[in-house]
PDB file of C-alpha atoms and ligand atoms in Angstrom:
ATOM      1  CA  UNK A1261    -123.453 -56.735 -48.854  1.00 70.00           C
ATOM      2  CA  UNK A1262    -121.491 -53.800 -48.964  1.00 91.00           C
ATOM      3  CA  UNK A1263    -117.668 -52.886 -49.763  1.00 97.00           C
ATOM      4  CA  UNK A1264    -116.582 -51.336 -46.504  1.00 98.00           C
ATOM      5  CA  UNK A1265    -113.988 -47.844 -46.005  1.00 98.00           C
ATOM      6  CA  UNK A1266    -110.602 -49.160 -45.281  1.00 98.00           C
ATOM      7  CA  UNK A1267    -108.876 -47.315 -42.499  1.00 98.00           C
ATOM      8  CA  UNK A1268    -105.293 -45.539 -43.501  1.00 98.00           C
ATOM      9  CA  UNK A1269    -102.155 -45.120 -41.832  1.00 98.00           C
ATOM     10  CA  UNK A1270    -102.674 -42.621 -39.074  1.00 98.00           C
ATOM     11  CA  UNK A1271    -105.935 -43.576 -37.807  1.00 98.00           C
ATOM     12  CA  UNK A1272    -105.590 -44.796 -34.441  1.00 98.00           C
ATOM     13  CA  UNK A1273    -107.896 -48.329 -35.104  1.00 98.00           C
ATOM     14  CA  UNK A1274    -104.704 -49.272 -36.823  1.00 98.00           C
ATOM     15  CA  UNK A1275    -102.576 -49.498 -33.674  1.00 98.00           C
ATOM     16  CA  UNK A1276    -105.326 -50.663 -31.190  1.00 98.00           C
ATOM     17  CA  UNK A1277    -104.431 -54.695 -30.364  1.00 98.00           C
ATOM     18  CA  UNK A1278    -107.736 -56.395 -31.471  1.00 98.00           C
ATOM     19  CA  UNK A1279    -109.433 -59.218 -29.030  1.00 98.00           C
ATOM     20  CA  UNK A1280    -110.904 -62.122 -29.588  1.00 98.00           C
ATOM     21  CA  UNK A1281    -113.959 -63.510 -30.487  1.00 98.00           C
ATOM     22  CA  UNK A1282    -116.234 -65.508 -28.105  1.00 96.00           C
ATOM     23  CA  UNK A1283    -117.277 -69.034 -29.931  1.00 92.00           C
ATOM     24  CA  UNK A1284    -121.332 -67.122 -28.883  1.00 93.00           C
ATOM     25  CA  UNK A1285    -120.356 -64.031 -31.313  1.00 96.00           C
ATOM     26  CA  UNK A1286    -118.408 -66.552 -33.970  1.00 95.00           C
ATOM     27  CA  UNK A1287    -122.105 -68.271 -34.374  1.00 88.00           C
ATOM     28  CA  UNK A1288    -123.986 -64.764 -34.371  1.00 91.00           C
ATOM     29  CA  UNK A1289    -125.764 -63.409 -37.689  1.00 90.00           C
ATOM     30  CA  UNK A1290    -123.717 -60.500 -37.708  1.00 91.00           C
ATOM     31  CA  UNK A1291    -120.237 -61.711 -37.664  1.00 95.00           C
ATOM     32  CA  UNK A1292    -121.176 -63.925 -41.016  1.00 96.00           C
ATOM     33  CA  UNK A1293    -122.440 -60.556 -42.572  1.00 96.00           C
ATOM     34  CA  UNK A1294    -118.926 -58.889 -41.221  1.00 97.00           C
ATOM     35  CA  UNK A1295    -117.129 -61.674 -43.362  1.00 97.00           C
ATOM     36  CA  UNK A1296    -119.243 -60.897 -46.097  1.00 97.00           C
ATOM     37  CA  UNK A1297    -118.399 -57.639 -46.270  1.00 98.00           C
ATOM     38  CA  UNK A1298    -114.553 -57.963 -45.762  1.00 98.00           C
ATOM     39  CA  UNK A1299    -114.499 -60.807 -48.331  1.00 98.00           C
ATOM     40  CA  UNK A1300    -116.161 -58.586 -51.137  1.00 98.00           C
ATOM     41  CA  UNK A1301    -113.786 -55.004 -49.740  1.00 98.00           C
ATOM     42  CA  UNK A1302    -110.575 -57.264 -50.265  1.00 98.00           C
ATOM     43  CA  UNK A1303    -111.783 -59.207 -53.720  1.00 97.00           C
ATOM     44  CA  UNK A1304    -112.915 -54.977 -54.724  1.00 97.00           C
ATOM     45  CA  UNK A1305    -109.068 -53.910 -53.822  1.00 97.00           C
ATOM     46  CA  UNK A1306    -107.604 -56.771 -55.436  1.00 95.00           C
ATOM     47  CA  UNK A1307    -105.610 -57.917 -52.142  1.00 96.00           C
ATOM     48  CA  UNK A1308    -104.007 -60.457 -50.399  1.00 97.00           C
ATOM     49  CA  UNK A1309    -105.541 -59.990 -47.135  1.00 98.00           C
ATOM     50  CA  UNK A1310    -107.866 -57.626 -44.770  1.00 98.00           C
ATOM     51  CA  UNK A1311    -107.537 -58.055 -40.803  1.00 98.00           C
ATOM     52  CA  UNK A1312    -110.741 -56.408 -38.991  1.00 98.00           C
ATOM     53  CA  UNK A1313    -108.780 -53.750 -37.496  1.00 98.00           C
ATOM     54  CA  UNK A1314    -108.984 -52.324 -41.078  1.00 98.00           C
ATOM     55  CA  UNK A1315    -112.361 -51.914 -41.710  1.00 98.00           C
ATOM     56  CA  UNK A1316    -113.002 -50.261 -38.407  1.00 98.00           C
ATOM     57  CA  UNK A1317    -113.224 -52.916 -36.302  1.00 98.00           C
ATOM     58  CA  UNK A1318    -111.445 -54.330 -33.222  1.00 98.00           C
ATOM     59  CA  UNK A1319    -111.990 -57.995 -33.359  1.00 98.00           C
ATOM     60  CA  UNK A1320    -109.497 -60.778 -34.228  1.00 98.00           C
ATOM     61  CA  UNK A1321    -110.759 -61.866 -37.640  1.00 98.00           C
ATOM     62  CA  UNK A1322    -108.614 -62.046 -41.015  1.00 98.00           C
ATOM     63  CA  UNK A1323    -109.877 -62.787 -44.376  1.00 98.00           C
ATOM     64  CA  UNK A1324    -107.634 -63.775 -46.909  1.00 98.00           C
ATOM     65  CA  UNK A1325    -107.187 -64.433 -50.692  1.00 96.00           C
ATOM     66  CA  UNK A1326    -103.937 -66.386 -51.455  1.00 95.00           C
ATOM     67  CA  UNK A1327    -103.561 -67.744 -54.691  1.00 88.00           C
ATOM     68  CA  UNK A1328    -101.856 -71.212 -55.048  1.00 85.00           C
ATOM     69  CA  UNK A1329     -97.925 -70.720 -55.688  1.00 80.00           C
ATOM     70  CA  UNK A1330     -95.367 -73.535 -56.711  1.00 71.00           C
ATOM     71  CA  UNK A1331     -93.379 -73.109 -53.418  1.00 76.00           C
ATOM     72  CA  UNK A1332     -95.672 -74.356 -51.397  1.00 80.00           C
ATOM     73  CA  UNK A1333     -96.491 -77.491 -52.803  1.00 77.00           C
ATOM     74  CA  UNK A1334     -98.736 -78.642 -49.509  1.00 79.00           C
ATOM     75  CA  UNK A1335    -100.352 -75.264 -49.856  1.00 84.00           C
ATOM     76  CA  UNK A1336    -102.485 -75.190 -52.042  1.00 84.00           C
ATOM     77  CA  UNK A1337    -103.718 -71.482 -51.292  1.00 90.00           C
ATOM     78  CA  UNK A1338    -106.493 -69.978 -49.541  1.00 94.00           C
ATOM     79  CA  UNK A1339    -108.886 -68.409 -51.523  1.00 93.00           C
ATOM     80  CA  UNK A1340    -111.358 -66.711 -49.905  1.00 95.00           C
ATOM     81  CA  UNK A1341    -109.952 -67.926 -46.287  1.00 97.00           C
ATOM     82  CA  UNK A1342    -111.538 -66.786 -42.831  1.00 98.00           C
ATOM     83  CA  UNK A1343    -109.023 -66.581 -40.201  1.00 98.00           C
ATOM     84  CA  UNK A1344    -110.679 -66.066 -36.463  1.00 98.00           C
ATOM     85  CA  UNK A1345    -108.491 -65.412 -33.375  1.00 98.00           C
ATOM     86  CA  UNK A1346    -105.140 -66.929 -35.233  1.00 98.00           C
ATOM     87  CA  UNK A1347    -101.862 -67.101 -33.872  1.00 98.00           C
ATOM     88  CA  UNK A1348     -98.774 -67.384 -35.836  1.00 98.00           C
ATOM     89  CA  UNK A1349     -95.740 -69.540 -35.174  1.00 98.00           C
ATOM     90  CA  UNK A1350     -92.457 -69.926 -36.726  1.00 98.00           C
ATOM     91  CA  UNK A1351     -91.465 -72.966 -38.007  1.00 97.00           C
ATOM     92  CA  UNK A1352     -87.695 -73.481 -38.273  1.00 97.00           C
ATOM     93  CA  UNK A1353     -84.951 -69.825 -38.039  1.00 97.00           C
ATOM     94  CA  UNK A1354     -84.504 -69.408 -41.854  1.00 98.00           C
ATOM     95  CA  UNK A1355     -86.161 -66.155 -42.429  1.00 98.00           C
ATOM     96  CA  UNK A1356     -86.494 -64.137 -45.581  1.00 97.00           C
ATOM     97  CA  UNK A1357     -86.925 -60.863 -47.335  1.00 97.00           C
ATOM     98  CA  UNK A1358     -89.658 -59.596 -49.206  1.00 97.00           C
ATOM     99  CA  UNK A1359     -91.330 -55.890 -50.912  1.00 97.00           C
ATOM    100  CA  UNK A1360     -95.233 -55.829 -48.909  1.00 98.00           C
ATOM    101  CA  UNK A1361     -97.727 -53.422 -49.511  1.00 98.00           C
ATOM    102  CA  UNK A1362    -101.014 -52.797 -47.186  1.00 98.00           C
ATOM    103  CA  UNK A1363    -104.153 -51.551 -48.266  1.00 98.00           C
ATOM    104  CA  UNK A1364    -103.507 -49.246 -45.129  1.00 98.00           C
ATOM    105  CA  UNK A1365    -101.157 -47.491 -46.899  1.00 98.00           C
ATOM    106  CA  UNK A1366    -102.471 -47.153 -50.618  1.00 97.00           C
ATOM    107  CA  UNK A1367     -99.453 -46.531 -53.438  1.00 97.00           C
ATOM    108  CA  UNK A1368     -96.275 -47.617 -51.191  1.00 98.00           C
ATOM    109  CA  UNK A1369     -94.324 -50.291 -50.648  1.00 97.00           C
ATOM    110  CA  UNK A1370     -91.184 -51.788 -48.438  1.00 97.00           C
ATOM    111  CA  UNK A1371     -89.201 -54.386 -47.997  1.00 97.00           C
ATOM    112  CA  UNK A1372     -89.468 -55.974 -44.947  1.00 98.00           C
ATOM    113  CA  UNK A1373     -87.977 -59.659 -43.080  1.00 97.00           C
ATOM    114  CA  UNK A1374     -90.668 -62.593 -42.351  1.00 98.00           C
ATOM    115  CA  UNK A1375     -90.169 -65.987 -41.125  1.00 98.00           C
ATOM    116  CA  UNK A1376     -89.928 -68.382 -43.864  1.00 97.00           C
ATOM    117  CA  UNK A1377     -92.603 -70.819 -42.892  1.00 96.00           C
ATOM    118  CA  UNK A1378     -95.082 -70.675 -40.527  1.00 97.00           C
ATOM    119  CA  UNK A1379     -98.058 -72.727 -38.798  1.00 97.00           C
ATOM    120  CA  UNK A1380    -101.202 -70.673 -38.142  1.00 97.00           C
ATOM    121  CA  UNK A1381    -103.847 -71.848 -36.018  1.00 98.00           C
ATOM    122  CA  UNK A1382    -107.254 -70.531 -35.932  1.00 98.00           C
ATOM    123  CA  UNK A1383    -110.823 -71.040 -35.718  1.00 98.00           C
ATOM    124  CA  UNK A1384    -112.934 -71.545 -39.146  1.00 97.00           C
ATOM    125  CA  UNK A1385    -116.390 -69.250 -39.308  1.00 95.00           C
ATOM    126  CA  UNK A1386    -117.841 -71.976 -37.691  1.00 95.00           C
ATOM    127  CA  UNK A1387    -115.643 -72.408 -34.899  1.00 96.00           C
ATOM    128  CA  UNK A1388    -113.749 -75.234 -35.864  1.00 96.00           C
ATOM    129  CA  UNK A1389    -110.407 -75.422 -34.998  1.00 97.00           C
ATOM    130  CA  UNK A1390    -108.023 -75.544 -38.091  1.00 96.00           C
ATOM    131  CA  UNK A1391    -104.020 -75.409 -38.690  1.00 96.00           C
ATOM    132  CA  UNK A1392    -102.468 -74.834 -41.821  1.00 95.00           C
ATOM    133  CA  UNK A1393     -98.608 -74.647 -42.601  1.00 95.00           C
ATOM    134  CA  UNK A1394     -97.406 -72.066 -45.380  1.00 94.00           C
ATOM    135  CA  UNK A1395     -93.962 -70.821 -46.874  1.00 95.00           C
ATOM    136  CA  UNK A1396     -92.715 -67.626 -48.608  1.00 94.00           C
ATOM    137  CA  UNK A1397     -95.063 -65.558 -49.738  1.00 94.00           C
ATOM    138  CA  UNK A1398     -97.971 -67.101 -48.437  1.00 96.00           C
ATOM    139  CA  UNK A1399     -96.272 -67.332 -44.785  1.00 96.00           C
ATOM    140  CA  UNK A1400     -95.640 -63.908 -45.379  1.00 97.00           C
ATOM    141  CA  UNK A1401     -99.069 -62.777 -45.990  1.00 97.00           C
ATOM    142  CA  UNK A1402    -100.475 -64.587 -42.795  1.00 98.00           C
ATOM    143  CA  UNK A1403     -97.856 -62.994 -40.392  1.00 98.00           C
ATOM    144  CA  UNK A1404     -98.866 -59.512 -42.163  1.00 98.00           C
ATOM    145  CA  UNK A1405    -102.279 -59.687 -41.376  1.00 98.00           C
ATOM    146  CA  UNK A1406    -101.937 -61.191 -37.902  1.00 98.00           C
ATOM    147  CA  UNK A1407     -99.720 -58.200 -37.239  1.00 98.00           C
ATOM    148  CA  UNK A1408    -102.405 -55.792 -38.079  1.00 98.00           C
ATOM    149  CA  UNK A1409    -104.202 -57.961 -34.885  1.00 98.00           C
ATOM    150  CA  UNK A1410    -101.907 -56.379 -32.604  1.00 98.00           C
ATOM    151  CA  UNK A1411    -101.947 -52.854 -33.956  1.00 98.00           C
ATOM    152  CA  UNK A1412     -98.377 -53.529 -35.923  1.00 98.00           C
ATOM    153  CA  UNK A1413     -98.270 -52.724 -39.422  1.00 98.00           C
ATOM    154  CA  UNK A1414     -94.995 -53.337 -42.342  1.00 98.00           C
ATOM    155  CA  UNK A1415     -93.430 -50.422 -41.988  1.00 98.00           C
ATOM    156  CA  UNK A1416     -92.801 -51.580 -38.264  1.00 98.00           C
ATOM    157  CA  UNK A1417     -90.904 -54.137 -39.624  1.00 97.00           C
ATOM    158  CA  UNK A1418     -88.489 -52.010 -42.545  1.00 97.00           C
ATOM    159  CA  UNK A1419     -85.315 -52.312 -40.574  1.00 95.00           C
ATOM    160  CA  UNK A1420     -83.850 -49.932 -43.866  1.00 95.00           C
ATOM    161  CA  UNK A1421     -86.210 -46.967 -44.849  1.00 95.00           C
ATOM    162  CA  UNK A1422     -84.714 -46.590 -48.189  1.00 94.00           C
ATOM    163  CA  UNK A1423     -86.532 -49.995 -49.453  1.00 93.00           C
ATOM    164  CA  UNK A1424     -89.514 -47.820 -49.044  1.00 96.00           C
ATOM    165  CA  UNK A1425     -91.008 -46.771 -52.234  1.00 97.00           C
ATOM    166  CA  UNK A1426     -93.946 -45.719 -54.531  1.00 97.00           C
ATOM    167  CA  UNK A1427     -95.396 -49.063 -56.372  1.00 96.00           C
ATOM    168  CA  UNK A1428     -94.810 -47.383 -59.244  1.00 96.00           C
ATOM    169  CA  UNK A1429     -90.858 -46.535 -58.652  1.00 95.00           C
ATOM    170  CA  UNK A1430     -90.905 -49.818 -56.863  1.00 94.00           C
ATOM    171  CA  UNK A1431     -91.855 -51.645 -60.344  1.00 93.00           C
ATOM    172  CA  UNK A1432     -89.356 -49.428 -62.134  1.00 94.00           C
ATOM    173  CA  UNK A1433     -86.133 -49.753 -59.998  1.00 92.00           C
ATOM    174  CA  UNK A1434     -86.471 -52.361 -57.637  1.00 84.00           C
ATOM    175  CA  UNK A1435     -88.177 -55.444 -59.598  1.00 81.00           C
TER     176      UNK A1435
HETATM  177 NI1   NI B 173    -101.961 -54.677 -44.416  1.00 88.74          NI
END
């Protein structure tokens, strides 16, 4: 059990595509300790979500902590969620815009443009495979994290680098 260093914008982990994990390594000792560790780093920084690729490490495997929100009534959040090897897919055009922060990149914040709703399917820690549909911010938190899978992170999305702020200016101007 251990809270583990979270890698910042600039280090190169951040932009390396992640790959997949073998259903052999899904069942190994190790990765449950890995999960471990990522669950209690993201509950520490009081997040929404930590991909692998954060923590140092190139494998395909998202933890997330998404409280229950009235928009999505047939969501009824993912708290302490393990994602393995997921894949995002749109459901439906309507996309929408909303401010995202990373613990990547500590104290800032933009605004960025995310698919509405989206179906993520993935593998459970024990392999299973699992679906679950999610709108607003929820969908937006699950295309976030899968982005950090292939080395993308928000600020890849800001199509207008003014929306990009300090949390603190962000809560004072742009709330
Ligand atoms: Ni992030």
């Amino acid at each position: 059990m251990s809270i583990l260093k979270i890698a910042r914008m600039g280090h190169p982990v951040l932009r390396q595509p992640a790959r997949p994990l073998e259903s052999e390594e899904i069942a190994a000792e190790g990765l449950a300790s890995l999960i471990h560790d990522m669950l209690e780093t993201l509950q520490d920084a009081s997040g929404l979500g930590l991909a692998a690729p954060q923590v140092h490490v190139g494998l395909q495997l998202v933890v997330v902590n998404i409280p229950p929100g009235n928009e999505n009534p047939e969501f009824a959040g993912m708290e302490n969620g393990v994602l393995v090897n997921p894949v995002v897919t749109p459901i439906g055009e309507e996309k929408f815009r909303l401010w995202e922060g990373c613990l990547s990149i500590p104290d800032l914040m933009g605004e960025v443009q995310r698919h509405a709703a989206v179906r993520v399917d993935y593998l459970d820690r024990t392999g299973r495979l699992c679906t679950v549909e999610a709108k607003g911010l929820a969908a937006a938190v699950f295309q976030h994290e899968i982005d950090h899978l292939d080395g993308r992170l928000f600020v890849d999305r800001m199509d207008d680098t003014r929306k990009f702020s300090f949390v603190k200016e962000y809560a004072r101007h742009h709330m």
